[in-house]
mmCIF file of C-alpha atoms in Angstrom:
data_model
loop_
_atom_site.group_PDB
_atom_site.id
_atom_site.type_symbol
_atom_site.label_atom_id
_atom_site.label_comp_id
_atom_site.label_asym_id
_atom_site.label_seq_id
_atom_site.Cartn_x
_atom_site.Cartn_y
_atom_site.Cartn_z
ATOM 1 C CA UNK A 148 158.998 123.835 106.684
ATOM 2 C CA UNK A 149 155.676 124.700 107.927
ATOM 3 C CA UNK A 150 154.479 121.278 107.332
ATOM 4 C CA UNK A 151 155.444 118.767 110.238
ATOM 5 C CA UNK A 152 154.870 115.148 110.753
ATOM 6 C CA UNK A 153 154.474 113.878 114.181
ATOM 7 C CA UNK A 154 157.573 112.004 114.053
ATOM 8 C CA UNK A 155 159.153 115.351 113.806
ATOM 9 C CA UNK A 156 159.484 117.847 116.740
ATOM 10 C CA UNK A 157 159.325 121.871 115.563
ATOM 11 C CA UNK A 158 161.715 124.061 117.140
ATOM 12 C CA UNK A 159 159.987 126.984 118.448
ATOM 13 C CA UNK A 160 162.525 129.623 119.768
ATOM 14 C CA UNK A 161 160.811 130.765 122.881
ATOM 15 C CA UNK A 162 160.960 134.959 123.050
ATOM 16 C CA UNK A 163 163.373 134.251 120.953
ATOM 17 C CA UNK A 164 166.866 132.743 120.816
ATOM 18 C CA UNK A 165 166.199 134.343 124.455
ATOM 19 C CA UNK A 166 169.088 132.665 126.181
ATOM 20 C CA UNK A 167 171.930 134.511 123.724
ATOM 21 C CA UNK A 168 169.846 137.875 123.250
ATOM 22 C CA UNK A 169 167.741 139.864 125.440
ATOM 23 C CA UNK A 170 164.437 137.867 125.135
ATOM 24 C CA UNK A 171 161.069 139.320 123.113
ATOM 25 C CA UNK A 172 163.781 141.463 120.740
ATOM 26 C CA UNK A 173 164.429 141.883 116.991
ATOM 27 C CA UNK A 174 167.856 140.212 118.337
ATOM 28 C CA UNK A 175 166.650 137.608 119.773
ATOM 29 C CA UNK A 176 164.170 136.492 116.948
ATOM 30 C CA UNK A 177 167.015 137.325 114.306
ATOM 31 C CA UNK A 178 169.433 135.121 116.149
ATOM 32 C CA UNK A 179 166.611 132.271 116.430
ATOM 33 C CA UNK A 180 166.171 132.045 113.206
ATOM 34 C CA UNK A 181 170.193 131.935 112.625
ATOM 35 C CA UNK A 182 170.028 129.359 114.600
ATOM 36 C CA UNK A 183 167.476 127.032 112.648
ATOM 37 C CA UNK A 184 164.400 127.792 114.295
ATOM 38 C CA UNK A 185 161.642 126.451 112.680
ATOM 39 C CA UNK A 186 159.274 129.096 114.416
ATOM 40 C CA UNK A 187 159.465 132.017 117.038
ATOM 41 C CA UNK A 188 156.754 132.795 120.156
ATOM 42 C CA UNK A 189 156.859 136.745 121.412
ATOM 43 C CA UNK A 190 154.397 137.870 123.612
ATOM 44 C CA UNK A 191 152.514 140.637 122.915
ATOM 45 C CA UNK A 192 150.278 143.635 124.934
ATOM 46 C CA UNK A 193 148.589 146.985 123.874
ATOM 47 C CA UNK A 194 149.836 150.472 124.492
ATOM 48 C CA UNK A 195 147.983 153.218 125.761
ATOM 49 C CA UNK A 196 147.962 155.185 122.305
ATOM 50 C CA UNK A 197 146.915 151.349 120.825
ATOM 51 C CA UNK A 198 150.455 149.874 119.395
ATOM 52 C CA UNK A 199 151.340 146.637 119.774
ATOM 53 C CA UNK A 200 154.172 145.952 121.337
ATOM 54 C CA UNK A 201 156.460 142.546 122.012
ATOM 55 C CA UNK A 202 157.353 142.278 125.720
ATOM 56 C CA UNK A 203 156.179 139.637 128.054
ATOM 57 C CA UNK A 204 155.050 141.552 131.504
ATOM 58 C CA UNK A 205 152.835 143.950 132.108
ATOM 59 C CA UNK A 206 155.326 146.487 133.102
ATOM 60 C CA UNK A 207 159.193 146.810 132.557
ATOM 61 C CA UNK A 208 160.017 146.067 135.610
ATOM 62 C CA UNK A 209 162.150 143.065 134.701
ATOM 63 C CA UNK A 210 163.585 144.392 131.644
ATOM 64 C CA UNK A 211 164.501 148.425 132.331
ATOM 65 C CA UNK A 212 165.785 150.660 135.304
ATOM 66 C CA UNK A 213 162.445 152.270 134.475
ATOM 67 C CA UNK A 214 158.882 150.524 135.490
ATOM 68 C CA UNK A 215 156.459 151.939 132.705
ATOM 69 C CA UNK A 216 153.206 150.154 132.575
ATOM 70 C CA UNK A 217 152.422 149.005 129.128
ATOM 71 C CA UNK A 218 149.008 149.416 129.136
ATOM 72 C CA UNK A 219 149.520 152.993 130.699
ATOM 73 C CA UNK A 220 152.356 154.171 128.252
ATOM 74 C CA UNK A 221 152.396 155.385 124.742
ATOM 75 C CA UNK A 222 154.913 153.685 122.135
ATOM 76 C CA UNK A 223 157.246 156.758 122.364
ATOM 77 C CA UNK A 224 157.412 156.484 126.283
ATOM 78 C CA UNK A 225 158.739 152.852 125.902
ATOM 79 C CA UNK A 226 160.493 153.032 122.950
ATOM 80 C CA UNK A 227 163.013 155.157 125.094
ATOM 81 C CA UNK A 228 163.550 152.149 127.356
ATOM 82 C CA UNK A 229 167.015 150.298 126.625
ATOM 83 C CA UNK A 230 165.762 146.790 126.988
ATOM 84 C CA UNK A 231 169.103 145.394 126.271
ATOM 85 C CA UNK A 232 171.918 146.309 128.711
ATOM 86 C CA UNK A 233 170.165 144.248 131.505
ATOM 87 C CA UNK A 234 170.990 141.107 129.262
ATOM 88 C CA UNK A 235 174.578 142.391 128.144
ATOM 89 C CA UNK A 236 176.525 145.739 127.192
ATOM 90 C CA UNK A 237 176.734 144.340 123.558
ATOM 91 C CA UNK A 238 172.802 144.679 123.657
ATOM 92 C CA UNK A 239 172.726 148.362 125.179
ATOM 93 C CA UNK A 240 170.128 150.496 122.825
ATOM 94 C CA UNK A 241 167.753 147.943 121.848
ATOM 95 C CA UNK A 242 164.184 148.785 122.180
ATOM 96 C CA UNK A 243 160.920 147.199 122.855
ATOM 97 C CA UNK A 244 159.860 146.079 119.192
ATOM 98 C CA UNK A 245 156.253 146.583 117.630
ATOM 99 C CA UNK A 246 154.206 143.229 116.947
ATOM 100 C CA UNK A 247 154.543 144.635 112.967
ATOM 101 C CA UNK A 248 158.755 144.773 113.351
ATOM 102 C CA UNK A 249 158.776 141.129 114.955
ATOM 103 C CA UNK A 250 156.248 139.819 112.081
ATOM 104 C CA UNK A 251 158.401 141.308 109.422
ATOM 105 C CA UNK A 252 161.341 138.959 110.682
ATOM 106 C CA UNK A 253 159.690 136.073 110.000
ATOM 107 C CA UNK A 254 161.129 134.310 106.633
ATOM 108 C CA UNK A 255 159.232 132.037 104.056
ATOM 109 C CA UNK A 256 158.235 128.503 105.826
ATOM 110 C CA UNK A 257 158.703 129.697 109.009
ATOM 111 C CA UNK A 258 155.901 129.941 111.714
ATOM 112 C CA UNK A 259 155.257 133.008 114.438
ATOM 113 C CA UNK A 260 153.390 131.910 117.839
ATOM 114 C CA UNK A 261 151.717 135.316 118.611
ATOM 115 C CA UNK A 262 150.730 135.147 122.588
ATOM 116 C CA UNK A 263 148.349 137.661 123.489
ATOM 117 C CA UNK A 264 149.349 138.845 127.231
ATOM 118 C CA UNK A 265 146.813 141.128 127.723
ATOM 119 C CA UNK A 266 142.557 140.601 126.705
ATOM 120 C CA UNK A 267 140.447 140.353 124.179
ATOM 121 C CA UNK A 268 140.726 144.155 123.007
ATOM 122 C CA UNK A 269 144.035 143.999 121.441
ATOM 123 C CA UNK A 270 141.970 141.447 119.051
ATOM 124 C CA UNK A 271 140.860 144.018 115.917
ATOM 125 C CA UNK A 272 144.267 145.834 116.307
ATOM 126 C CA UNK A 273 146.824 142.549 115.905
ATOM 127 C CA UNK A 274 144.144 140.864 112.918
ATOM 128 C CA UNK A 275 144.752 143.980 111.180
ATOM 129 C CA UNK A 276 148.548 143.998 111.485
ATOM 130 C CA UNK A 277 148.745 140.578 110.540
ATOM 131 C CA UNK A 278 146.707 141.118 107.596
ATOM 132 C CA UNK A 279 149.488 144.005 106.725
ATOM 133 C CA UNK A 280 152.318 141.711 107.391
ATOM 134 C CA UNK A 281 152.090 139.611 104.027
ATOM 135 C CA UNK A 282 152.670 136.445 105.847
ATOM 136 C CA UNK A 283 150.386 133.704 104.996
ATOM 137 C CA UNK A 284 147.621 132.068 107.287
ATOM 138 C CA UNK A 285 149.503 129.412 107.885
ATOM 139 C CA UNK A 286 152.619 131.103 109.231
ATOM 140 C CA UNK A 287 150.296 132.520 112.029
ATOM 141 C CA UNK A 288 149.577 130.703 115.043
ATOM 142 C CA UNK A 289 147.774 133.093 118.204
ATOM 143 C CA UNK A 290 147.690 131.360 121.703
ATOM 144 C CA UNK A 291 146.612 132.905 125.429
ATOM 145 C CA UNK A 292 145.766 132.150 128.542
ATOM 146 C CA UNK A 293 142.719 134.528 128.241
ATOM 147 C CA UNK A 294 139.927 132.250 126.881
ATOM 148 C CA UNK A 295 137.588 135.413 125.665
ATOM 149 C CA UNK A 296 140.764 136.743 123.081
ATOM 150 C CA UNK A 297 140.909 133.384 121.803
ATOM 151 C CA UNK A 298 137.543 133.754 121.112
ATOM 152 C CA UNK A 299 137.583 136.900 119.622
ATOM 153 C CA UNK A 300 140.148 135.881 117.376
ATOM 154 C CA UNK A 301 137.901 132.841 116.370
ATOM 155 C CA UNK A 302 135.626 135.317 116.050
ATOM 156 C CA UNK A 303 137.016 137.977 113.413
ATOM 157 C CA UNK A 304 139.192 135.588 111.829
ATOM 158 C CA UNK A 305 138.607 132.161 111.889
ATOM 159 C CA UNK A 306 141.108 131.367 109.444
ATOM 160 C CA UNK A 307 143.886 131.264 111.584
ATOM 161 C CA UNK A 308 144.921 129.093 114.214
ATOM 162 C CA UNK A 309 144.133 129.907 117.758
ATOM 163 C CA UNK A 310 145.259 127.845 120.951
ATOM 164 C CA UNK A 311 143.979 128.199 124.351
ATOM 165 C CA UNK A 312 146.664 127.874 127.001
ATOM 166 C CA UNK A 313 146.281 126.485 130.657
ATOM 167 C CA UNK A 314 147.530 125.076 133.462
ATOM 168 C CA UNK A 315 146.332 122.615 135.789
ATOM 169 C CA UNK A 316 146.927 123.111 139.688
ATOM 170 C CA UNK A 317 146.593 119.994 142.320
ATOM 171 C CA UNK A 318 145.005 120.600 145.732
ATOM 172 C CA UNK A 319 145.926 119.390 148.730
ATOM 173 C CA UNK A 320 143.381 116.436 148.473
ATOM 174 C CA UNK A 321 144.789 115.530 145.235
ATOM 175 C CA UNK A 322 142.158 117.331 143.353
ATOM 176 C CA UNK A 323 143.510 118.403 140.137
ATOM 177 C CA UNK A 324 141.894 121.620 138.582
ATOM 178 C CA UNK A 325 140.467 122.966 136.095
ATOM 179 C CA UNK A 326 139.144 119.324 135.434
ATOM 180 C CA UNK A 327 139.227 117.532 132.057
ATOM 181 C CA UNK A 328 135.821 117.945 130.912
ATOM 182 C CA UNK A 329 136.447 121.763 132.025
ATOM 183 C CA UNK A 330 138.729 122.036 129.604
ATOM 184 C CA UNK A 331 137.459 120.533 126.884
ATOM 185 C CA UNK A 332 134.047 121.980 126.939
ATOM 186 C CA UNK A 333 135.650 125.717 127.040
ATOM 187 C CA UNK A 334 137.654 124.577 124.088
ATOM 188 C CA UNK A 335 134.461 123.935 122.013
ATOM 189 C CA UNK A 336 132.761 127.038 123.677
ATOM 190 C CA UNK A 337 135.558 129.071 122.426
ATOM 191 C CA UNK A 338 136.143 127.417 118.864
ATOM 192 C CA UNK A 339 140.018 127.103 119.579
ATOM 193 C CA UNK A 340 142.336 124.736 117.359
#
């Protein structure tokens, strides 16, 4: 249920049930929610010819023999990638899905954590596709690191939820950065949830 109490912890398959399937992969969201996932995260980055596409680097490096840039390569290019063998020969064929494939696996109740890898110009682009998607607002939750696509997404479309990701590094003084107030005042800046 979309609806949790505190008390209650969601299950949020991350790239999928990525442990069992090759990770950011109809597969892998197919087998999370198999599994009793109460929501899936994929990350997501712009092709050159302006698809959106679920993979989590900038290249695929980690997931290929080839090393195609995403940003550099058109759908077709990667969608001749098999994305699967490197996790097992039972995956060999899969493909690098489209943001609009990965959306249309999510069933009734069930949440989608959209990450946006790349910046704030994939914005117009993934609003529109979720719009298509028939999901409801509050099946659609979009978190980054990048605080201007959070923004954006504000923006456009307030009406969905938008998280701002960070991390917090300690010097060797004991300094720990960004600081607090940092944080919080980027948070208002940026209208994030």
């Amino acid at each position: 249920s979309i609806t949790a109490h505190a008390n209650e912890p969601l299950i949020v398959a991350h790239r999928g049930a990525s442990k069992n399937a090759p990770e950011n992969t109809i597969p892998a969201f197919k087998l999370a929610w198999k599994q009793g996932a109460d929501a899936i995260e994929g990350d997501f980055h712009q092709t050159k010819d302006g698809f959106i596409v679920c993979i989590h680097d900038k290249d695929t490096n980690k997931v290929s023999k080839a090393n195609l840039v995403i940003k550099d390569s058109t759908l077709e290019d990667l969608r001749s990638l098999d994305v699967g063998r490197h996790h097992s020969r039972r995956f060999k064929g899969t493909v690098i899905p489209t943001l609009t494939e990965v959306l249309a696996t999510v069933p009734e109740g069930k949440k989608i954590y959209i990450e946006i890898k790349s910046d704030e110009s994939i914005v117009p682009a993934l609003i529109e596709e979720i719009k298509e998607s028939g999901l409801k607002t509050a099946q659609i939750v979009v978190i980054s690191f990048d605080e201007k696509a959070i923004h954006s997404l504000k923006t456009i479309a307030p009406q969905y939820k938008a998280m701002w990701l960070s991390s917090f590094k300690e010097n060797a003084s004991g300094k720990i950065t960004p600081s607090i107030e940092t944080v919080l005042k980027t948070l208002k800046q940026i209208k994030a949830d």
